[in-house]
Amino acid sequence: MLDKSSNGTWLNDQLVGKDRCLPIEPGDRIFVLPAARVGQAEVVGFAVVAAGDDQRPRAGLGRQLAADLRCRLCTEKPIHRCVTTVPCGHIFDTGCLIAWRHRSNRCPECGLVVLQVVRNRGVDNMAETFLQNHPEAARAASTLKLLEYAERCPDSQSLLSRLTTGVPTPARTVAQAVEEAAQANAEPAAVGLPRHLKHLARFAAEAA
């Protein structure tokens, strides 16, 4: 990575320096507006992921873009308030990932331990542009409401704050996670949830 910025670029929380070139690897974090300058809520950064070798054809780019903007947990698209997991670089709805993190500290896509999450505003911008051109692809209002509540409830906000700053957060035991999931799925408000949204069951009653 060659830093040509006028305001500075940070690699893994260290200032690179104008015109300096540093190697980057999957899992590295690059910030153009780090928390130390703008506060955690306004951070702008990226997580480095491995690029594929395939060159996609230009035909059907709308469908390809929609697939790329899919939450890797619930599989719905376009993604809503995207976060990227570190070090594996998978993308999720913030609400989905937080709901999952209440029961496990591993990435639901690949199983790696999630050390940190980064708000991915670049993907958010692409999702917004996609919806402007394809309003018919908007997700159900009830699903968005559930995702918003899953992200914004007090327990989730505390957990999200720790995850975005990389503070280690103990995971529940398997037995605890199984018991909590069973209780949540038994709630009347959760009974009607489709299978791919069952991880949000614990928030269904409050979000209704």
mmCIF file of N, CA and C in Angstrom, residues 57-102:
data_model
loop_
_atom_site.group_PDB
_atom_site.id
_atom_site.type_symbol
_atom_site.label_atom_id
_atom_site.label_comp_id
_atom_site.label_asym_id
_atom_site.label_seq_id
_atom_site.Cartn_x
_atom_site.Cartn_y
_atom_site.Cartn_z
ATOM 1 N N PRO A 57 -17.693 -11.289 -15.968
ATOM 2 C CA PRO A 57 -18.201 -10.638 -17.174
ATOM 3 C C PRO A 57 -19.059 -9.445 -16.811
ATOM 4 N N ARG A 58 -19.114 -8.483 -17.701
ATOM 5 C CA ARG A 58 -19.866 -7.271 -17.419
ATOM 6 C C ARG A 58 -21.373 -7.492 -17.536
ATOM 7 N N ALA A 59 -21.789 -8.508 -18.268
ATOM 8 C CA ALA A 59 -23.219 -8.781 -18.396
ATOM 9 C C ALA A 59 -23.776 -9.233 -17.056
ATOM 10 N N GLY A 60 -24.960 -8.746 -16.725
ATOM 11 C CA GLY A 60 -25.606 -9.163 -15.486
ATOM 12 C C GLY A 60 -24.952 -8.598 -14.246
ATOM 13 N N LEU A 61 -24.340 -7.416 -14.354
ATOM 14 C CA LEU A 61 -23.655 -6.848 -13.202
ATOM 15 C C LEU A 61 -24.615 -6.547 -12.058
ATOM 16 N N GLY A 62 -25.869 -6.221 -12.387
ATOM 17 C CA GLY A 62 -26.842 -5.952 -11.333
ATOM 18 C C GLY A 62 -27.056 -7.164 -10.452
ATOM 19 N N ARG A 63 -27.202 -8.332 -11.073
ATOM 20 C CA ARG A 63 -27.390 -9.565 -10.302
ATOM 21 C C ARG A 63 -26.137 -9.909 -9.512
ATOM 22 N N GLN A 64 -24.977 -9.704 -10.119
ATOM 23 C CA GLN A 64 -23.726 -9.993 -9.422
ATOM 24 C C GLN A 64 -23.546 -9.062 -8.226
ATOM 25 N N LEU A 65 -23.876 -7.779 -8.423
ATOM 26 C CA LEU A 65 -23.748 -6.822 -7.337
ATOM 27 C C LEU A 65 -24.671 -7.202 -6.191
ATOM 28 N N ALA A 66 -25.893 -7.597 -6.525
ATOM 29 C CA ALA A 66 -26.830 -8.004 -5.482
ATOM 30 C C ALA A 66 -26.290 -9.186 -4.694
ATOM 31 N N ALA A 67 -25.675 -10.136 -5.388
ATOM 32 C CA ALA A 67 -25.105 -11.297 -4.701
ATOM 33 C C ALA A 67 -23.950 -10.880 -3.799
ATOM 34 N N ASP A 68 -23.137 -9.934 -4.264
ATOM 35 C CA ASP A 68 -22.013 -9.460 -3.466
ATOM 36 C C ASP A 68 -22.478 -8.702 -2.227
ATOM 37 N N LEU A 69 -23.658 -8.119 -2.292
ATOM 38 C CA LEU A 69 -24.176 -7.312 -1.184
ATOM 39 C C LEU A 69 -25.078 -8.124 -0.261
ATOM 40 N N ARG A 70 -24.920 -9.416 -0.258
ATOM 41 C CA ARG A 70 -25.751 -10.307 0.548
ATOM 42 C C ARG A 70 -25.126 -10.517 1.930
ATOM 43 N N CYS A 71 -25.947 -10.433 2.983
ATOM 44 C CA CYS A 71 -25.476 -10.776 4.325
ATOM 45 C C CYS A 71 -25.120 -12.254 4.349
ATOM 46 N N ARG A 72 -23.951 -12.581 4.860
ATOM 47 C CA ARG A 72 -23.487 -13.964 4.844
ATOM 48 C C ARG A 72 -24.131 -14.820 5.927
ATOM 49 N N LEU A 73 -24.963 -14.231 6.770
ATOM 50 C CA LEU A 73 -25.647 -15.022 7.798
ATOM 51 C C LEU A 73 -27.099 -15.300 7.425
ATOM 52 N N CYS A 74 -27.875 -14.244 7.221
ATOM 53 C CA CYS A 74 -29.285 -14.461 6.876
ATOM 54 C C CYS A 74 -29.465 -14.711 5.380
ATOM 55 N N THR A 75 -28.470 -14.365 4.586
ATOM 56 C CA THR A 75 -28.424 -14.520 3.121
ATOM 57 C C THR A 75 -29.334 -13.549 2.378
ATOM 58 N N GLU A 76 -29.980 -12.617 3.087
ATOM 59 C CA GLU A 76 -30.833 -11.649 2.396
ATOM 60 C C GLU A 76 -29.982 -10.532 1.804
ATOM 61 N N LYS A 77 -30.540 -9.863 0.823
ATOM 62 C CA LYS A 77 -29.853 -8.764 0.150
ATOM 63 C C LYS A 77 -30.856 -7.658 -0.147
ATOM 64 N N PRO A 78 -30.385 -6.408 -0.276
ATOM 65 C CA PRO A 78 -29.007 -5.985 -0.039
ATOM 66 C C PRO A 78 -28.713 -5.874 1.455
ATOM 67 N N ILE A 79 -27.466 -5.907 1.779
ATOM 68 C CA ILE A 79 -27.028 -5.883 3.168
ATOM 69 C C ILE A 79 -27.485 -4.594 3.850
ATOM 70 N N HIS A 80 -27.732 -4.670 5.167
ATOM 71 C CA HIS A 80 -28.248 -3.517 5.915
ATOM 72 C C HIS A 80 -27.254 -3.131 7.003
ATOM 73 N N ARG A 81 -26.663 -1.953 6.869
ATOM 74 C CA ARG A 81 -25.678 -1.456 7.839
ATOM 75 C C ARG A 81 -24.555 -2.487 8.001
ATOM 76 N N CYS A 82 -23.736 -2.560 6.991
ATOM 77 C CA CYS A 82 -22.739 -3.624 6.862
ATOM 78 C C CYS A 82 -21.596 -3.494 7.872
ATOM 79 N N VAL A 83 -21.189 -4.637 8.408
ATOM 80 C CA VAL A 83 -19.939 -4.731 9.159
ATOM 81 C C VAL A 83 -19.090 -5.835 8.537
ATOM 82 N N THR A 84 -17.777 -5.656 8.631
ATOM 83 C CA THR A 84 -16.819 -6.645 8.146
ATOM 84 C C THR A 84 -16.088 -7.239 9.337
ATOM 85 N N THR A 85 -15.975 -8.551 9.357
ATOM 86 C CA THR A 85 -15.290 -9.216 10.458
ATOM 87 C C THR A 85 -13.785 -9.266 10.209
ATOM 88 N N VAL A 86 -13.039 -9.115 11.286
ATOM 89 C CA VAL A 86 -11.577 -9.196 11.248
ATOM 90 C C VAL A 86 -11.161 -10.408 12.094
ATOM 91 N N PRO A 87 -10.346 -11.326 11.562
ATOM 92 C CA PRO A 87 -9.494 -11.163 10.379
ATOM 93 C C PRO A 87 -10.055 -11.732 9.080
ATOM 94 N N CYS A 88 -11.205 -12.394 9.093
ATOM 95 C CA CYS A 88 -11.612 -13.168 7.913
ATOM 96 C C CYS A 88 -12.218 -12.321 6.799
ATOM 97 N N GLY A 89 -12.764 -11.143 7.115
ATOM 98 C CA GLY A 89 -13.233 -10.240 6.072
ATOM 99 C C GLY A 89 -14.605 -10.535 5.511
ATOM 100 N N HIS A 90 -15.445 -11.315 6.210
ATOM 101 C CA HIS A 90 -16.801 -11.564 5.730
ATOM 102 C C HIS A 90 -17.728 -10.420 6.136
ATOM 103 N N ILE A 91 -18.789 -10.232 5.360
ATOM 104 C CA ILE A 91 -19.683 -9.100 5.600
ATOM 105 C C ILE A 91 -21.052 -9.585 6.061
ATOM 106 N N PHE A 92 -21.644 -8.790 6.968
ATOM 107 C CA PHE A 92 -22.929 -9.149 7.566
ATOM 108 C C PHE A 92 -23.749 -7.894 7.839
ATOM 109 N N ASP A 93 -25.074 -8.073 7.922
ATOM 110 C CA ASP A 93 -25.898 -7.039 8.538
ATOM 111 C C ASP A 93 -25.386 -6.860 9.968
ATOM 112 N N THR A 94 -25.300 -5.625 10.435
ATOM 113 C CA THR A 94 -24.857 -5.424 11.814
ATOM 114 C C THR A 94 -25.773 -6.153 12.790
ATOM 115 N N GLY A 95 -27.085 -6.042 12.576
ATOM 116 C CA GLY A 95 -28.032 -6.710 13.468
ATOM 117 C C GLY A 95 -27.851 -8.216 13.487
ATOM 118 N N CYS A 96 -27.608 -8.806 12.322
ATOM 119 C CA CYS A 96 -27.403 -10.254 12.246
ATOM 120 C C CYS A 96 -26.154 -10.674 13.011
ATOM 121 N N LEU A 97 -25.054 -9.959 12.774
ATOM 122 C CA LEU A 97 -23.806 -10.367 13.415
ATOM 123 C C LEU A 97 -23.878 -10.201 14.928
ATOM 124 N N ILE A 98 -24.483 -9.106 15.378
ATOM 125 C CA ILE A 98 -24.599 -8.895 16.825
ATOM 126 C C ILE A 98 -25.471 -9.978 17.451
ATOM 127 N N ALA A 99 -26.569 -10.319 16.792
ATOM 128 C CA ALA A 99 -27.424 -11.389 17.307
ATOM 129 C C ALA A 99 -26.648 -12.695 17.406
ATOM 130 N N TRP A 100 -25.844 -12.985 16.386
ATOM 131 C CA TRP A 100 -25.033 -14.200 16.400
ATOM 132 C C TRP A 100 -23.969 -14.129 17.486
ATOM 133 N N ARG A 101 -23.359 -12.958 17.649
ATOM 134 C CA ARG A 101 -22.261 -12.815 18.618
ATOM 135 C C ARG A 101 -22.742 -12.977 20.058
ATOM 136 N N HIS A 102 -24.026 -12.791 20.290
ATOM 137 C CA HIS A 102 -24.561 -13.041 21.627
ATOM 138 C C HIS A 102 -24.426 -14.515 21.998
#
